[in-house]
Structure formats: structure tokens, C-alpha cells
Backbone as numpy.savetxt, mean C-alpha at the origin, in Angstrom:
# Nx Ny Nz CAx CAy CAz Cx Cy Cz
-0.91 15.68 21.47 -1.35 14.95 20.29 -0.89 13.50 20.40
-1.75 12.52 20.08 -1.40 11.13 20.21 -0.48 10.66 19.10
0.03 9.44 19.29 0.91 8.85 18.29 0.12 8.53 17.02
0.74 8.69 15.83 0.04 8.34 14.60 -0.31 6.86 14.58
-1.36 6.50 13.86 -1.73 5.11 13.70 -0.59 4.36 13.03
-0.34 3.11 13.47 0.74 2.35 12.88 0.30 1.00 12.34
-0.88 0.49 12.75 -1.31 -0.81 12.27 -2.83 -0.89 12.27
-3.36 -1.85 11.50 -4.80 -2.09 11.52 -5.07 -3.54 11.18
-6.23 -4.00 11.61 -6.70 -5.35 11.35 -7.79 -5.25 10.30
-7.57 -5.80 9.09 -8.56 -5.65 8.02 -9.76 -6.56 8.14
-9.80 -7.42 9.13 -10.98 -8.26 9.30 -11.15 -9.33 8.24
-10.03 -9.78 7.68 -10.09 -10.90 6.74 -10.65 -10.56 5.38
-10.61 -9.30 4.96 -11.19 -8.91 3.67 -10.14 -8.56 2.63
-8.89 -8.91 2.88 -7.83 -8.58 1.95 -7.04 -9.83 1.62
-6.44 -9.82 0.45 -5.67 -10.98 0.00 -4.23 -10.59 -0.26
-3.33 -11.55 -0.01 -1.92 -11.35 -0.26 -1.43 -12.53 -1.07
-0.64 -12.27 -2.10 -0.06 -13.33 -2.92 1.45 -13.28 -2.79
2.02 -14.43 -2.55 3.47 -14.55 -2.39 4.05 -15.27 -3.59
5.15 -14.78 -4.10 5.88 -15.48 -5.15 7.31 -15.61 -4.70
7.80 -16.84 -4.61 9.20 -17.02 -4.25 9.80 -18.13 -5.10
11.07 -18.00 -5.49 11.67 -19.01 -6.35 11.76 -20.36 -5.66
11.40 -21.42 -6.37 11.66 -22.76 -5.86 13.13 -23.11 -6.09
13.53 -22.94 -7.34 14.92 -23.18 -7.72 15.13 -22.50 -9.05
16.36 -22.54 -9.55 16.63 -21.91 -10.83 15.96 -22.65 -11.99
15.60 -23.90 -11.77 15.06 -24.71 -12.86 13.54 -24.84 -12.83
12.94 -24.78 -11.66 11.52 -25.10 -11.56 10.63 -23.87 -11.46
11.17 -22.69 -11.66 10.33 -21.50 -11.68 9.96 -21.03 -10.30
8.67 -20.68 -10.11 8.25 -20.07 -8.86 6.96 -20.72 -8.37
6.73 -20.57 -7.09 5.51 -21.07 -6.46 4.71 -19.89 -5.95
3.42 -19.86 -6.24 2.58 -18.75 -5.80 1.52 -19.25 -4.84
1.24 -18.47 -3.83 0.22 -18.80 -2.85 -0.62 -17.56 -2.58
-1.91 -17.76 -2.33 -2.79 -16.66 -1.94 -3.21 -16.88 -0.49
-3.11 -15.83 0.31 -3.42 -15.92 1.73 -4.30 -14.74 2.14
-5.01 -14.92 3.22 -5.83 -13.84 3.75 -5.02 -13.01 4.73
-5.04 -11.70 4.54 -4.31 -10.79 5.42 -5.04 -10.65 6.75
-4.29 -10.78 7.83 -4.86 -10.62 9.17 -4.58 -9.23 9.73
-3.33 -8.74 9.58 -2.95 -7.42 10.08 -1.92 -6.79 9.15
-1.93 -5.47 9.11 -0.92 -4.71 8.38 -0.38 -3.63 9.30
0.94 -3.49 9.31 1.58 -2.43 10.06 2.51 -1.65 9.13
2.51 -0.34 9.28 3.40 0.51 8.51 3.92 1.59 9.45
5.23 1.59 9.67 5.82 2.54 10.63 7.18 3.01 10.13
7.63 4.11 10.71 8.93 4.67 10.36 10.00 4.08 11.26
11.07 3.57 10.66 12.22 3.06 11.40 13.32 4.12 11.33
13.56 4.81 12.45 14.51 5.92 12.47 15.94 5.46 12.24
16.29 4.28 12.71 17.66 3.78 12.55 17.99 3.55 11.08
17.07 2.92 10.37 17.28 2.65 8.95 16.87 3.83 8.07
16.13 4.79 8.62 15.55 5.91 7.87 14.75 5.38 6.68
13.90 4.39 6.98 13.02 3.79 5.99 11.67 3.52 6.64
10.65 3.33 5.80 9.37 2.84 6.28 9.40 1.32 6.26
8.85 0.72 7.30 8.78 -0.74 7.38 7.31 -1.15 7.35
6.94 -1.89 6.32 5.58 -2.43 6.25 5.65 -3.91 6.58
4.78 -4.35 7.49 4.71 -5.75 7.86 3.28 -6.24 7.66
3.16 -7.42 7.09 1.86 -8.03 6.82 1.83 -9.40 7.47
0.83 -9.64 8.30 0.65 -10.94 8.94 -0.61 -11.58 8.39
-0.50 -12.84 8.00 -1.65 -13.55 7.45 -2.39 -14.30 8.55
-3.55 -14.82 8.18 -4.34 -15.60 9.14 -3.67 -16.93 9.47
-2.64 -17.31 8.70 -1.88 -18.53 8.98 -0.61 -18.22 9.77
-0.55 -17.02 10.37 0.59 -16.60 11.18 1.88 -16.57 10.37
1.79 -16.11 9.14 2.97 -15.90 8.30 3.24 -14.40 8.24
4.50 -14.03 8.36 4.87 -12.61 8.43 5.72 -12.24 7.22
5.32 -11.15 6.57 6.04 -10.62 5.42 6.40 -9.17 5.72
7.65 -8.81 5.44 8.12 -7.46 5.75 8.68 -6.81 4.48
8.48 -5.51 4.36 8.92 -4.75 3.18 9.54 -3.45 3.64
10.74 -3.16 3.14 11.36 -1.85 3.35 10.90 -0.91 2.25
10.56 0.33 2.62 10.28 1.38 1.65 11.26 2.51 1.89
12.17 2.70 0.95 13.14 3.79 1.07 12.45 5.12 0.80
13.14 6.19 1.13 12.60 7.52 0.86 12.38 7.70 -0.64
13.32 7.23 -1.44 13.22 7.39 -2.89 12.00 6.64 -3.43
11.81 5.39 -3.02 10.67 4.62 -3.51 9.36 5.19 -2.99
9.36 5.61 -1.72 8.15 6.18 -1.15 7.76 7.47 -1.89
8.75 8.27 -2.24 8.48 9.52 -2.96 7.81 9.24 -4.30
8.10 8.10 -4.90 7.51 7.77 -6.19 6.14 7.11 -6.07
5.98 6.28 -5.04 4.72 5.54 -4.93 3.63 6.33 -4.22
4.01 7.25 -3.32 3.01 7.94 -2.51 2.02 8.78 -3.33
2.48 9.64 -4.26 1.49 10.44 -5.01 0.49 9.61 -5.81
0.93 8.62 -6.63 -0.08 7.85 -7.37 -0.92 6.96 -6.46
-0.35 6.47 -5.36 -1.13 5.68 -4.41 -2.23 6.54 -3.79
-1.86 7.73 -3.35 -2.85 8.63 -2.76 -3.93 9.00 -3.77
-3.52 9.22 -5.01 -4.47 9.59 -6.06 -5.45 8.44 -6.33
-4.93 7.21 -6.39 -5.78 6.05 -6.65 -6.77 5.83 -5.51
-6.29 5.95 -4.27 -7.16 5.76 -3.11 -8.22 6.86 -3.06
-7.82 8.08 -3.32 -8.76 9.20 -3.29 -9.85 9.02 -4.34
-9.45 8.64 -5.53 -10.43 8.46 -6.61 -11.42 7.36 -6.25
-10.93 6.24 -5.74 -11.81 5.13 -5.38 -12.71 5.50 -4.21
-12.16 6.25 -3.25 -12.95 6.64 -2.08 -14.08 7.57 -2.46
-13.82 8.53 -3.32 -14.86 9.46 -3.77 -15.92 8.71 -4.55
-15.50 7.78 -5.41 -16.46 7.02 -6.21 -17.36 6.17 -5.32
-16.82 5.67 -4.21 -17.63 4.86 -3.31 -18.52 5.71 -2.41
-17.96 6.80 -1.87 -18.72 7.62 -0.93 -19.77 8.48 -1.62
-19.48 8.95 -2.81 -20.43 9.82 -3.53 -20.40 9.48 -5.01
-20.96 8.32 -5.39 -20.84 7.85 -6.77 -21.50 8.75 -7.80
-22.50 9.51 -7.40 -23.21 10.37 -8.34 -22.72 11.81 -8.33
-21.76 12.10 -7.46 -21.32 13.49 -7.29 -20.51 13.96 -8.49
-20.80 15.19 -8.92 -20.02 15.86 -9.96 -19.71 17.26 -9.46
-18.81 17.36 -8.46 -18.58 18.65 -7.81 -17.83 19.62 -8.70
-18.09 20.89 -8.46 -17.30 21.92 -9.13 -15.89 21.85 -8.55
-14.89 22.35 -9.26 -13.50 22.25 -8.77 -13.32 22.80 -7.36
-14.07 23.86 -7.01 -13.90 24.47 -5.69 -14.35 23.53 -4.57
-15.29 22.64 -4.88 -15.82 21.73 -3.86 -15.17 20.36 -3.88
-14.40 20.06 -4.92 -13.84 18.72 -5.05 -12.87 18.39 -3.91
-12.05 19.36 -3.51 -11.10 19.09 -2.44 -11.81 18.73 -1.14
-12.89 19.41 -0.85 -13.66 19.10 0.36 -14.26 17.70 0.27
-14.77 17.33 -0.92 -15.35 16.02 -1.10 -14.29 14.93 -0.94
-13.11 15.16 -1.51 -12.03 14.19 -1.38 -11.59 14.02 0.06
-11.48 15.12 0.79 -11.08 15.05 2.19 -12.11 14.29 3.03
-13.39 14.57 2.77 -14.45 13.87 3.50 -14.45 12.38 3.19
-14.18 12.02 1.92 -14.16 10.60 1.54 -13.01 9.87 2.21
-11.84 10.51 2.31 -10.68 9.87 2.93 -10.82 9.77 4.44
-11.60 10.66 5.04 -11.76 10.66 6.50 -13.03 9.95 6.96
-13.74 9.32 6.05 -14.99 8.66 6.41 -14.70 7.46 7.33
-15.70 7.03 8.12 -15.54 5.83 8.95 -15.27 4.60 8.07
-14.48 3.69 8.60 -14.14 2.46 7.88 -14.66 1.26 8.67
-15.90 0.88 8.49 -16.49 -0.21 9.28 -15.70 -1.51 9.15
-15.49 -2.18 10.26 -14.82 -3.46 10.25 -13.31 -3.38 10.27
-12.74 -2.17 10.20 -11.29 -2.01 10.24 -10.89 -1.59 11.63
-10.05 -2.40 12.27 -9.69 -2.20 13.68 -8.28 -1.60 13.77
-8.22 -0.34 14.23 -6.93 0.33 14.41 -6.39 0.18 15.85
-7.15 -0.46 16.72 -6.79 -0.51 18.14 -5.95 -1.73 18.50
-6.15 -2.83 17.83 -5.45 -4.07 18.18 -3.98 -3.97 17.85
-3.07 -4.23 18.80 -1.63 -4.16 18.53 -1.21 -5.18 17.47
-0.21 -4.81 16.69 0.31 -5.73 15.67 1.07 -6.85 16.35
0.82 -8.09 15.92 1.45 -9.27 16.53 2.60 -9.76 15.66
3.83 -9.64 16.16 5.00 -10.13 15.43 5.45 -11.50 15.93
5.11 -11.85 17.16 5.59 -13.09 17.76 4.89 -14.31 17.16
5.58 -15.45 17.29 5.02 -16.74 16.88 4.56 -16.73 15.42
5.41 -16.20 14.56 5.09 -16.16 13.14 6.23 -16.76 12.34
5.88 -17.38 11.22 6.89 -17.89 10.30 7.22 -16.82 9.26
8.35 -16.98 8.57 8.80 -16.01 7.57 9.04 -16.73 6.25
8.00 -16.94 5.44 8.15 -17.72 4.21 9.16 -17.16 3.22
9.35 -15.86 3.20 10.33 -15.25 2.28 11.65 -14.95 2.97
11.81 -15.45 4.19 13.04 -15.20 4.92 12.87 -14.05 5.90
13.81 -13.94 6.85 13.69 -12.91 7.89 13.99 -11.49 7.42
14.75 -11.35 6.32 15.10 -10.03 5.83 13.94 -9.41 5.07
13.59 -8.15 5.36 12.50 -7.50 4.61 12.79 -7.43 3.12
11.76 -7.57 2.33 11.88 -7.40 0.89 12.20 -5.94 0.60
13.13 -5.69 -0.30 13.50 -4.33 -0.69 13.12 -4.16 -2.16
11.91 -3.63 -2.43 11.41 -3.62 -3.80 12.20 -2.71 -4.73
12.45 -3.25 -5.92 13.06 -2.45 -6.99 11.98 -1.82 -7.86
10.76 -2.33 -7.76 9.63 -1.80 -8.54 8.34 -2.06 -7.78
7.40 -1.14 -7.92 6.07 -1.28 -7.33 5.04 -0.99 -8.42
4.08 -1.89 -8.54 3.04 -1.75 -9.55 1.70 -1.52 -8.86
1.00 -0.46 -9.25 -0.34 -0.16 -8.73 -1.35 -0.45 -9.82
-2.33 -1.33 -9.53 -3.31 -1.71 -10.54 -4.72 -1.59 -9.97
-5.45 -0.53 -10.32 -6.87 -0.48 -9.95 -7.64 -1.52 -10.76
-8.45 -2.32 -10.09 -9.25 -3.32 -10.79 -10.72 -3.11 -10.45
-11.55 -4.11 -10.68 -12.99 -3.95 -10.54 -13.41 -3.66 -9.10
-14.50 -2.94 -8.96 -15.16 -2.67 -7.67 -14.26 -1.92 -6.69
-13.36 -1.10 -7.20 -12.54 -0.28 -6.33 -11.36 -0.99 -5.70
-11.14 -2.24 -6.03 -10.00 -2.98 -5.47 -8.70 -2.46 -6.09
-7.69 -2.28 -5.23 -6.38 -1.83 -5.68 -5.37 -2.94 -5.43
-4.69 -3.37 -6.47 -3.64 -4.38 -6.36 -2.30 -3.68 -6.29
-1.54 -3.99 -5.25 -0.20 -3.43 -5.06 0.79 -4.57 -5.17
1.64 -4.53 -6.19 2.63 -5.57 -6.41 4.02 -5.00 -6.15
4.77 -5.67 -5.30 6.12 -5.24 -4.94 7.11 -6.31 -5.41
8.09 -5.91 -6.19 9.02 -6.86 -6.79 10.46 -6.51 -6.44
11.19 -7.52 -6.07 12.59 -7.37 -5.73 13.45 -7.93 -6.86
14.64 -7.40 -7.03 15.49 -7.83 -8.13 15.86 -9.30 -8.04
15.98 -9.83 -6.84 16.38 -11.24 -6.71 15.21 -12.21 -6.79
14.01 -11.72 -7.12 12.92 -12.62 -7.43 11.77 -12.67 -6.44
11.98 -12.20 -5.22 10.87 -12.22 -4.26 9.82 -11.18 -4.67
8.56 -11.53 -4.40 7.48 -10.64 -4.82 6.28 -10.82 -3.90
5.58 -9.72 -3.64 4.33 -9.75 -2.89 3.28 -8.96 -3.65
2.05 -9.43 -3.60 0.92 -8.69 -4.14 -0.17 -8.61 -3.08
-0.71 -7.43 -2.89 -1.82 -7.23 -1.98 -3.03 -6.72 -2.76
-4.16 -7.35 -2.55 -5.41 -6.89 -3.16 -6.26 -6.28 -2.05
-6.44 -4.97 -2.09 -7.11 -4.25 -1.02 -8.40 -3.61 -1.51
-9.44 -3.73 -0.71 -10.68 -3.03 -1.00 -10.46 -1.52 -0.82
-11.44 -0.74 -1.20 -11.33 0.71 -1.05 -11.14 1.09 0.41
-11.88 0.44 1.31 -11.73 0.74 2.74 -10.33 0.44 3.24
-9.77 -0.70 2.80 -8.47 -1.11 3.30 -7.33 -0.29 2.69
-7.46 0.10 1.44 -6.44 0.97 0.85 -6.49 2.34 1.52
-7.69 2.78 1.91 -7.81 4.04 2.66 -7.15 3.92 4.02
-7.34 2.78 4.68 -6.69 2.55 5.97 -5.18 2.53 5.82
-4.68 1.89 4.77 -3.24 1.86 4.54 -2.70 3.26 4.26
-3.46 4.08 3.55 -3.04 5.45 3.30 -2.92 6.23 4.61
-3.86 6.00 5.54 -3.77 6.67 6.84 -2.50 6.25 7.59
-2.15 4.96 7.50 -0.91 4.51 8.14 0.30 5.17 7.49
0.27 5.28 6.17 1.39 5.90 5.48 1.51 7.38 5.83
0.38 8.07 5.92 0.41 9.48 6.31 1.04 9.63 7.70
0.67 8.74 8.63 1.23 8.80 9.97 2.71 8.50 9.99
3.14 7.50 9.20 4.56 7.14 9.15 5.38 8.26 8.52
4.83 8.91 7.48 5.55 10.01 6.83 5.65 11.22 7.76
4.66 11.40 8.60 4.73 12.48 9.57 5.89 12.25 10.55
6.04 11.00 10.97 7.15 10.65 11.86 8.49 10.76 11.14
8.53 10.39 9.86 9.78 10.44 9.10 10.23 11.86 8.81
9.26 12.78 8.68 9.58 14.18 8.39 10.38 14.31 7.09
9.94 13.58 6.06 10.62 13.62 4.78 10.10 14.75 3.88
9.00 15.37 4.26 8.43 16.47 3.49 8.17 16.08 2.04
7.55 14.93 1.83 7.25 14.48 0.48 5.99 15.15 -0.05
5.98 15.53 -1.31 4.77 16.14 -1.88 3.70 15.09 -2.09
2.44 15.50 -1.99 1.32 14.59 -2.21 1.01 14.42 -3.69
1.56 15.31 -4.53 1.35 15.23 -5.97 2.65 14.86 -6.66
2.53 14.13 -7.74 3.71 13.72 -8.49 4.40 14.92 -9.11
5.73 14.92 -9.07 6.49 16.00 -9.68 6.46 15.86 -11.20
6.37 16.98 -11.93 6.30 16.89 -13.38 7.62 16.56 -14.04
8.73 16.71 -13.31 10.04 16.47 -13.92 10.19 15.00 -14.30
10.94 14.75 -15.37 11.17 13.38 -15.82 12.04 12.63 -14.82
11.70 11.36 -14.61 12.51 10.52 -13.73 12.31 9.08 -14.15
12.43 8.15 -13.21 12.37 6.74 -13.56 10.98 6.29 -14.00
9.97 7.12 -13.83 8.63 6.73 -14.26 8.19 7.56 -15.47
9.14 8.00 -16.28 8.82 8.83 -17.44 7.85 8.16 -18.39
7.96 6.83 -18.54 7.16 6.13 -19.53 5.71 5.94 -19.11
5.37 6.31 -17.89 4.00 6.11 -17.42 3.25 7.43 -17.44
1.93 7.39 -17.60 1.16 8.62 -17.65 1.09 9.31 -16.30
0.88 10.61 -16.31 0.78 11.36 -15.07 -0.47 10.98 -14.30
-1.56 10.69 -15.03 -2.81 10.31 -14.38 -2.90 8.80 -14.30
-3.37 8.27 -13.19 -3.60 6.84 -13.08 -4.68 6.43 -14.07
-4.50 5.30 -14.76 -5.49 4.87 -15.73 -6.71 4.27 -15.06
-7.73 4.04 -15.87 -8.87 3.26 -15.42 -8.39 1.84 -15.20
-9.21 0.97 -14.55 -8.79 -0.40 -14.31 -8.18 -1.02 -15.55
-6.97 -1.56 -15.41 -6.27 -2.10 -16.55 -4.86 -2.47 -16.14
-3.86 -2.24 -17.04 -2.52 -2.69 -16.79 -1.87 -2.11 -15.54
-2.20 -0.88 -15.17 -1.65 -0.33 -13.93 -0.46 0.57 -14.19
0.19 0.97 -13.11 1.30 1.91 -13.17 2.51 1.30 -12.51
3.64 1.33 -13.19 4.86 0.73 -12.69 5.80 1.80 -12.18
6.31 1.60 -10.99 7.26 2.52 -10.38 8.54 1.77 -10.08
9.68 2.31 -10.52 10.95 1.65 -10.20 12.07 2.65 -10.13
């Protein structure tokens, strides 16, 4: 069996927003950039997932995902991607419960035109606008918006923040990378959210329609 997928080239169809403090007095500066490549892999030494995003301006952003944070973000992320994928692949479908799982699986495994999984991720010759240390998010916000776009906002306690706006195809590609990384991590995380109360008690079990989104911390 081959190695799980670890990176993909979105073909310039995704956006990334950076927020970093200018100073304590002048607030923050925000920039929007086009994503060139995304990599998500398991780092055995740190026992964390490492996500790296390279922009078309050769800027590199890195994010650590701990097991605890991944356990919270993975079920609603998978649910959001699955819902958007089914809506795009079969917008008129109203399957009976027995057939829904097959439809969801087919939608997640569909071809993703324009998404390149073969090109190696390029880390060299890149700048690090948020610094060389990966961002360690204290909260992650998932916001489904119009036309199947999913906004993923990652916020760190010391003020650094990243937002990615991904089309349905690109969020599906990112889910495939996460599935491969979790297989390597062997964390045995459930694909469905646990019903027990935890840090996301105030949020609904089901992802909402496009709107405020879901906060995980």
C-alpha cells in the first residue's frame, strides 16, 4: 500500500487571510493571499499534525494541530465537507437513509479536477510572515458560506490568526489529507462528534446553514 497523500496544489482557487499584530497600539494588519499549496502530515516527534500553507507569493504559514484539537475539529469538518460534497455532486438527490452513506462516500471520493496531489510541497525559498514557529490554535471556527465555500479560521491566544476560504473541491482535498495524516498518527479518532459535554457544549451538534459558524476551543 502506498504512502497516504500529504499535500496538494489547489490551482490558485483558494484564499488565505493573515492577521498579525502590528503593535499593542495600532491593532492588526490583514492581508488576503492566494493559496498555492497545502500540506498536512503527521509529525511523530511532536505527536501532532502539521499543516503548512504556501501562497503564490512564496509565503509559508504553519499550524500545529494537537490530538485534542484535531479530535474536536475533525467530526464537524468532515460533516461540513460531506454535506457540501453531496449537495454539489447530487443536488437533487433525496436518498433513503440506507442509501445516504453510499451517496456520501461516492461524493467524497469523486474526482477533483484541477487539484494536483502529485507535485511535492515546496518549503524552500519562502518567507514566514507570522514567524518560523507554527501557529498553535486555541480555537478553530468553521463557517459554511455561499456556494459551498468553507471558511476555516484558526486563532492563537497571542493574537496570530489565519483564515482559509476553500471551495467544496478543496475542502474535500484537505479532508483526504487529514484522513491520511490520521491514519499515520493512529489516534483512533471517531468520525462523529461525541455526545458528551466538553469545551464545545455551547454549540449545536449539527453544523448550521451558512451563517455564524461553529467555534471549537
